[in-house]
Coordinates of C-alpha atoms and ligand atoms in Angstrom, one line a residue:
X1 CA 15.0 13.1 15.8
X2 CA 13.8 13.1 12.2
X3 CA 10.1 12.4 11.9
X4 CA 9.2 10.6 8.6
X5 CA 5.7 9.8 7.5
X6 CA 5.3 7.2 4.7
X7 CA 2.0 6.4 2.9
X8 CA 2.3 2.7 2.1
X9 CA 0.6 0.0 0.2
X10 CA 1.7 -3.6 0.4
X11 CA 4.8 -5.2 -1.1
X12 CA 6.4 -2.1 -2.7
X13 CA 5.7 0.0 0.4
X14 CA 7.0 -2.7 2.8
X15 CA 10.2 -3.3 0.9
X16 CA 10.9 0.5 0.6
X17 CA 10.4 0.8 4.4
X18 CA 13.0 -1.8 5.0
X19 CA 15.5 0.2 3.0
X20 CA 14.4 3.5 4.7
X21 CA 14.9 2.0 8.2
X22 CA 18.3 0.8 7.2
X23 CA 19.2 4.2 5.7
X24 CA 18.0 6.2 8.8
X25 CA 17.9 3.8 11.8
X26 CA 17.4 6.6 14.2
X27 CA 14.4 8.2 12.5
X28 CA 10.9 8.1 13.9
X29 CA 8.9 6.5 11.1
X30 CA 5.1 6.6 11.0
X31 CA 3.5 4.4 8.3
X32 CA 0.0 5.2 7.2
X33 CA -1.2 1.9 5.7
X34 CA -3.8 1.3 3.0
X35 CA -6.8 -0.6 4.2
X36 CA -8.8 -0.5 1.0
X37 CA -7.5 -3.9 0.1
X38 CA -9.0 -5.4 3.2
X39 CA -11.3 -8.3 2.7
X40 CA -13.7 -10.3 5.0
X41 CA -13.2 -14.1 4.4
X42 CA -14.5 -17.0 6.5
X43 CA -15.9 -14.4 9.0
X44 CA -12.4 -13.0 9.5
X45 CA -11.0 -9.5 8.7
X46 CA -7.9 -9.7 6.6
X47 CA -5.7 -6.6 6.1
X48 CA -3.2 -7.6 3.5
X49 CA -1.3 -4.3 3.3
X50 CA -1.0 -3.8 7.0
X51 CA 0.1 -7.4 7.4
X52 CA 2.6 -7.2 4.6
X53 CA 4.3 -4.1 6.2
X54 CA 4.2 -5.8 9.7
X55 CA 5.6 -9.1 8.6
X56 CA 8.2 -7.6 6.3
X57 CA 9.6 -5.3 8.9
X58 CA 9.1 -7.8 11.7
X59 CA 11.0 -10.6 9.9
X60 CA 8.1 -12.9 9.3
X61 CA 7.4 -12.3 5.6
X62 CA 7.6 -14.9 2.8
X63 CA 10.5 -13.2 1.1
X64 CA 10.1 -14.4 -2.5
X65 CA 6.3 -14.0 -2.5
X66 CA 6.4 -10.7 -0.8
X67 CA 3.1 -11.4 1.1
X68 CA 2.1 -13.9 3.7
X69 CA 4.2 -15.8 6.2
X70 CA 7.5 -17.6 5.7
X71 CA 7.4 -21.3 6.4
X72 CA 3.6 -21.4 5.8
X73 CA 1.4 -24.4 5.6
X74 CA -2.2 -24.6 4.3
X75 CA -4.0 -27.2 6.4
X76 CA -6.9 -24.9 7.3
X77 CA -7.5 -23.8 3.7
X78 CA -7.4 -27.5 2.6
X79 CA -9.9 -28.4 5.3
X80 CA -12.2 -25.6 4.3
X81 CA -12.0 -26.7 0.7
X82 CA -12.9 -30.2 1.7
X83 CA -16.1 -28.7 3.1
X84 CA -16.6 -26.9 -0.2
X85 CA -16.0 -23.6 1.5
X86 CA -14.0 -21.1 -0.5
X87 CA -12.7 -18.9 -2.0
X88 CA -9.9 -21.2 -3.0
X89 CA -8.2 -18.4 -5.1
X90 CA -7.0 -16.5 -2.0
X91 CA -4.1 -18.1 -0.3
X92 CA -4.6 -17.8 3.5
X93 CA -2.0 -19.9 5.3
X94 CA -2.3 -21.4 8.8
X95 CA 0.2 -19.0 10.4
X96 CA -1.5 -16.0 8.7
X97 CA -4.9 -17.3 9.9
X98 CA -3.9 -16.7 13.5
X99 CA -3.3 -13.0 12.8
X100 CA -6.8 -12.7 11.3
X101 CA -8.4 -14.6 14.2
X102 CA -6.7 -12.3 16.8
X103 CA -7.6 -9.2 14.8
X104 CA -11.3 -10.3 14.3
X105 CA -11.6 -11.2 18.0
X106 CA -10.3 -7.8 19.1
X107 CA -12.5 -6.0 16.6
X108 CA -15.5 -8.0 17.9
X109 CA -14.6 -7.0 21.5
X110 CA -14.9 -3.4 20.4
X111 CA -11.3 -2.3 19.8
X112 CA -10.7 -0.1 16.7
X113 CA -8.5 -1.3 13.9
X114 CA -5.7 1.1 15.0
X115 CA -5.6 -0.4 18.5
X116 CA -5.7 -3.9 17.1
X117 CA -2.8 -3.1 14.7
X118 CA -0.8 -1.7 17.6
X119 CA -1.4 -4.9 19.5
X120 CA -0.4 -7.1 16.6
X121 CA 2.7 -5.0 16.2
X122 CA 3.6 -5.7 19.9
X123 CA 4.6 -9.1 18.7
X124 CA 6.3 -8.2 15.4
X125 CA 8.1 -5.0 16.6
X126 CA 8.3 -3.6 13.1
X127 CA 10.3 -0.6 14.3
X128 CA 7.9 1.9 12.8
X129 CA 4.5 3.2 14.1
X130 CA 2.0 1.4 11.8
X131 CA -1.3 3.2 11.6
X132 CA -4.3 2.1 9.4
X133 CA -5.4 5.0 7.2
X134 CA -8.8 4.7 9.0
X135 CA -10.6 2.7 11.6
X136 CA -13.7 2.8 9.4
X137 CA -14.4 0.1 6.8
X138 CA -13.2 1.1 3.3
X139 CA -13.2 -1.6 0.5
X140 CA -11.9 -1.0 -2.9
X141 CA -14.1 -2.4 -5.7
X142 CA -13.3 -2.5 -9.4
X143 CA -15.9 -1.9 -12.1
X144 CA -15.4 -4.3 -15.0
X145 CA -17.5 -5.6 -18.0
X146 CA -20.1 -8.3 -17.0
X147 CA -20.0 -10.8 -19.9
X148 CA -23.1 -12.6 -18.4
X149 CA -25.1 -9.4 -18.0
X150 CA -26.0 -8.7 -21.6
X151 CA -25.0 -5.8 -23.8
X152 CA -22.9 -3.1 -22.0
X153 CA -23.5 -4.6 -18.6
X154 CA -20.9 -4.0 -15.9
X155 CA -20.3 -5.3 -12.4
X156 CA -18.2 -4.4 -9.4
X157 CA -15.8 -6.9 -8.0
X158 CA -13.8 -6.7 -4.8
X159 CA -10.2 -5.5 -5.4
X160 CA -8.7 -8.8 -4.3
X161 CA -10.9 -10.8 -6.7
X162 CA -9.8 -8.5 -9.5
X163 CA -6.1 -8.6 -8.5
X164 CA -5.7 -12.2 -7.3
X165 CA -8.4 -14.3 -9.0
X166 CA -8.5 -12.4 -12.3
X167 CA -4.9 -11.2 -12.3
X168 CA -6.2 -7.8 -13.5
X169 CA -7.0 -9.5 -16.8
X170 CA -10.2 -7.4 -17.5
X171 CA -10.0 -3.7 -18.2
X172 CA -11.0 -1.7 -15.2
X173 CA -13.5 1.0 -15.9
X174 CA -13.5 2.6 -12.5
X175 CA -11.9 2.1 -9.1
X176 CA -14.5 2.6 -6.3
X177 CA -13.3 2.9 -2.7
X178 CA -16.6 1.9 -1.1
X179 CA -17.0 3.7 2.3
X180 CA -14.1 6.2 1.7
X181 CA -16.3 9.3 1.7
X182 CA -17.7 8.5 5.2
X183 CA -14.3 7.4 6.6
X184 CA -12.3 9.4 9.1
X185 CA -8.6 9.3 9.4
X186 CA -7.5 6.9 12.2
X187 CA -6.3 8.5 15.4
X188 CA -2.8 9.9 15.0
X189 CA -2.8 10.1 11.2
X190 CA -3.4 13.8 10.7
X191 CA -1.2 14.6 13.7
X192 CA 1.7 12.6 12.3
X193 CA 1.3 14.3 8.9
X194 CA 1.3 17.8 10.5
X195 CA 4.3 17.0 12.7
X196 CA 6.4 15.3 10.0
X197 CA 9.8 16.6 8.9
X198 CA 9.5 14.6 5.6
X199 CA 6.6 12.9 3.9
X200 CA 7.4 10.0 1.5
X201 CA 5.3 8.2 -1.2
X202 CA 7.1 4.9 -1.7
X203 CA 6.8 3.1 -5.1
X204 CA 3.4 1.8 -4.1
X205 CA 0.4 1.7 -6.4
X206 CA -0.6 5.3 -7.0
X207 CA -4.3 4.5 -7.5
X208 CA -5.3 1.6 -5.2
X209 CA -2.7 2.1 -2.5
X210 CA -1.6 5.7 -2.1
X211 CA -4.7 7.0 -4.0
X212 CA -7.0 5.2 -1.6
X213 CA -5.2 6.6 1.5
X214 CA -5.4 10.1 0.0
X215 CA -9.1 9.5 -0.6
X216 CA -9.9 9.4 3.1
X217 CA -11.4 12.9 3.7
X218 CA -8.8 15.1 5.4
X219 CA -5.7 13.1 4.5
X220 CA -5.0 14.6 1.0
X221 CA -5.6 18.1 2.5
X222 CA -3.3 17.4 5.4
X223 CA -0.5 16.3 3.1
X224 CA -1.0 19.2 0.8
X225 CA -1.0 21.6 3.7
X226 CA 1.9 20.0 5.6
X227 CA 5.0 22.1 6.3
X228 CA 7.2 19.0 5.5
X229 CA 8.4 18.4 1.9
X230 CA 6.6 15.6 0.1
X231 CA 8.7 13.3 -2.1
X232 CA 7.6 10.4 -4.1
X233 CA 9.3 7.5 -5.9
X234 CA 8.0 6.3 -9.2
X235 CA 6.5 2.8 -9.2
X236 CA 6.7 2.9 -13.0
X237 CA 10.0 2.2 -14.6
X238 CA 10.5 2.3 -18.4
X239 CA 6.8 2.5 -19.0
X240 CA 5.7 -0.5 -16.9
X241 CA 5.1 -1.2 -13.2
X242 CA 8.2 -2.6 -11.5
X243 CA 5.8 -5.2 -10.1
X244 CA 2.1 -5.8 -9.9
X245 CA -0.5 -4.5 -12.4
X246 CA -0.6 -0.8 -11.7
X247 CA -1.0 -0.1 -15.4
X248 CA -4.5 -1.6 -15.4
X249 CA -5.7 0.6 -12.5
X250 CA -3.9 3.7 -13.8
X251 CA -5.8 3.3 -17.1
X252 CA -9.0 3.3 -15.2
X253 CA -8.3 6.8 -13.9
X254 CA -7.0 8.0 -17.3
X255 CA -3.3 8.1 -16.4
X256 CA -0.6 6.7 -18.7
X257 CA 1.8 4.2 -17.3
X258 CA 4.8 6.5 -17.3
X259 CA 6.9 8.0 -14.5
X260 CA 6.0 11.5 -15.5
X261 CA 2.3 10.9 -15.9
X262 CA 2.1 9.5 -12.4
X263 CA 4.0 12.6 -11.0
X264 CA 1.5 14.8 -12.8
X265 CA -1.4 12.7 -11.5
X266 CA -0.3 13.4 -7.9
X267 CA 0.4 17.0 -9.0
X268 CA 2.5 19.9 -7.7
X269 CA -0.2 20.6 -5.1
X270 CA 0.9 17.4 -3.3
X271 CA 4.4 16.6 -4.5
X272 CA 7.4 18.7 -4.0
X273 CA 9.9 16.2 -5.4
X274 CA 9.8 13.0 -7.5
X275 CA 12.4 10.4 -8.2
X276 CA 12.3 8.5 -11.5
X277 CA 14.6 5.6 -12.5
X278 CA 17.7 6.4 -14.5
X279 CA 16.1 4.7 -17.6
X280 CA 13.4 7.5 -17.4
X281 CA 15.9 10.3 -17.2
X282 CA 14.3 11.9 -20.3
X283 CA 11.1 12.4 -18.1
X284 CA 12.9 14.8 -15.6
X285 CA 12.3 18.0 -17.7
X286 CA 8.6 17.4 -18.1
X287 CA 8.1 16.7 -14.4
X288 CA 10.0 19.8 -13.5
X289 CA 7.9 21.8 -16.0
X290 CA 4.9 20.6 -14.0
X291 CA 6.4 22.3 -10.9
X292 CA 7.8 19.2 -9.2
X293 CA 11.6 18.9 -8.6
X294 CA 12.8 15.7 -10.2
X295 CA 15.9 13.5 -10.2
X296 CA 16.7 10.3 -12.0
X297 CA 18.3 7.7 -9.8
X298 CA 18.4 3.8 -9.7
X299 CA 14.9 2.7 -8.4
X300 CA 15.1 -1.1 -8.5
X301 CA 14.7 -2.5 -5.0
X302 CA 17.0 -5.5 -5.7
X303 CA 18.2 -5.7 -2.1
X304 CA 18.1 -3.7 1.2
X305 CA 21.3 -1.7 0.3
X306 CA 19.9 -0.7 -3.1
X307 CA 16.6 0.3 -1.4
X308 CA 18.4 2.2 1.3
X309 CA 20.2 4.2 -1.4
X310 CA 16.8 5.1 -2.9
X311 CA 15.6 6.2 0.5
X312 CA 18.7 8.4 0.9
X313 CA 18.1 10.0 -2.5
X314 CA 14.5 10.7 -1.5
X315 CA 15.6 12.3 1.8
X316 CA 18.3 14.3 0.0
X317 CA 15.7 15.6 -2.5
X318 CA 13.4 16.5 0.4
X319 CA 16.2 18.6 1.9
X320 CA 16.6 20.3 -1.5
X321 CA 13.0 21.3 -1.9
X322 CA 12.3 22.1 1.8
X323 CA 10.2 25.2 1.9
Ligands
FO1_1 N1 -1.7 -12.3 -3.4 C1 -1.8 -13.2 -4.4 O1 -1.4 -12.9 -5.5 N2 -2.4 -14.4 -4.2 C2 -2.9 -14.7 -2.9 O2 -3.4 -15.8 -2.8 C3 -2.7 -13.8 -1.9 C4 -3.2 -14.0 -0.6 C5 -2.9 -13.1 0.4 C6 -3.2 -13.4 1.8 C7 -2.9 -12.6 2.8 C8 -2.2 -11.4 2.5 O3 -1.9 -10.5 3.5 C9 -1.9 -11.0 1.2 C10 -2.2 -11.9 0.1 N3 -1.9 -11.6 -1.2 C11 -2.1 -12.5 -2.2 C12 -1.3 -10.3 -1.5 C13 -2.4 -9.3 -1.8 O4 -3.5 -9.8 -2.5 C14 -2.0 -8.1 -2.7 O5 -0.8 -8.2 -3.2 C15 -2.2 -6.8 -2.0 O6 -3.4 -6.6 -1.4 C16 -1.9 -5.6 -2.9 O7 -1.3 -4.6 -2.2

């Protein structure tokens, strides 16, 4: 049985995984999920990217939104607001709250996040093994100008505040994964990478999703040393992110929002193959010059079948570059 490891962020990663599962229903898929987006709210631990993967693959996702639960209501949020308790800018629904309550209760009882995630997945049966990148707390912060702090002042805000409240409207000067340096890969992460037949980077955010996972000491090295081919799919199509605001955080790390710049950012030390969209076919030569095998194929995840076709292209490229 083919063992596939996927490093995934939220919506883009989850939708790609749905296509991958459809393309290779018999594969054993291990997902290493980003937890740098995690946030503590109302005393609860919220893991947006893990939940987005779990709900999407488990059939509970709000399809149009791409995050949160289908058929959601917001009574708890409204009641909290009536007490003047926020933040109001983060949309936690009633059904979703239950997930965070169970997670926080289990963490409080001493279970590591990896065990908690496994327990939550017992209900959702996502059909993949979902591992957090680490059981240790890592929280991505974004360094922005502080207009209230005087000349040249800067401040760090939580990634969710930057992404959801501010809609990435301020320039990001730096992305700081607080806690990453001390974090250890969760149990099973390094083993899955070492045992993989193929490693895929879906069209997730290269900085705050896949970059954060690779920033956990040991994970980047394990991917670079893996015997399996590593193939990525560009989240940038025609010079702009397909969704989200990846351009803002790419600028913070000095990378242009182009399909070839992102491939070079990962580099040939990590990537063996790279898929760009057909509109970026002109980028193929430059990526190959950088030592990464490159193909231009349709990369819009319009439906499961189109996404499955992308997954098949990624697996075909992996076979081509297999060392
Ligand atoms: N994204 C939003 O744009 N607005 C929200 O209010 C919001 C709430 C939210 C709650 C739970 C959850 O699992 C995800 C949520 N997201 C929301 C998505 C999330 O902020 C980001 O898209 C990801 O963290 C980026 O990968």
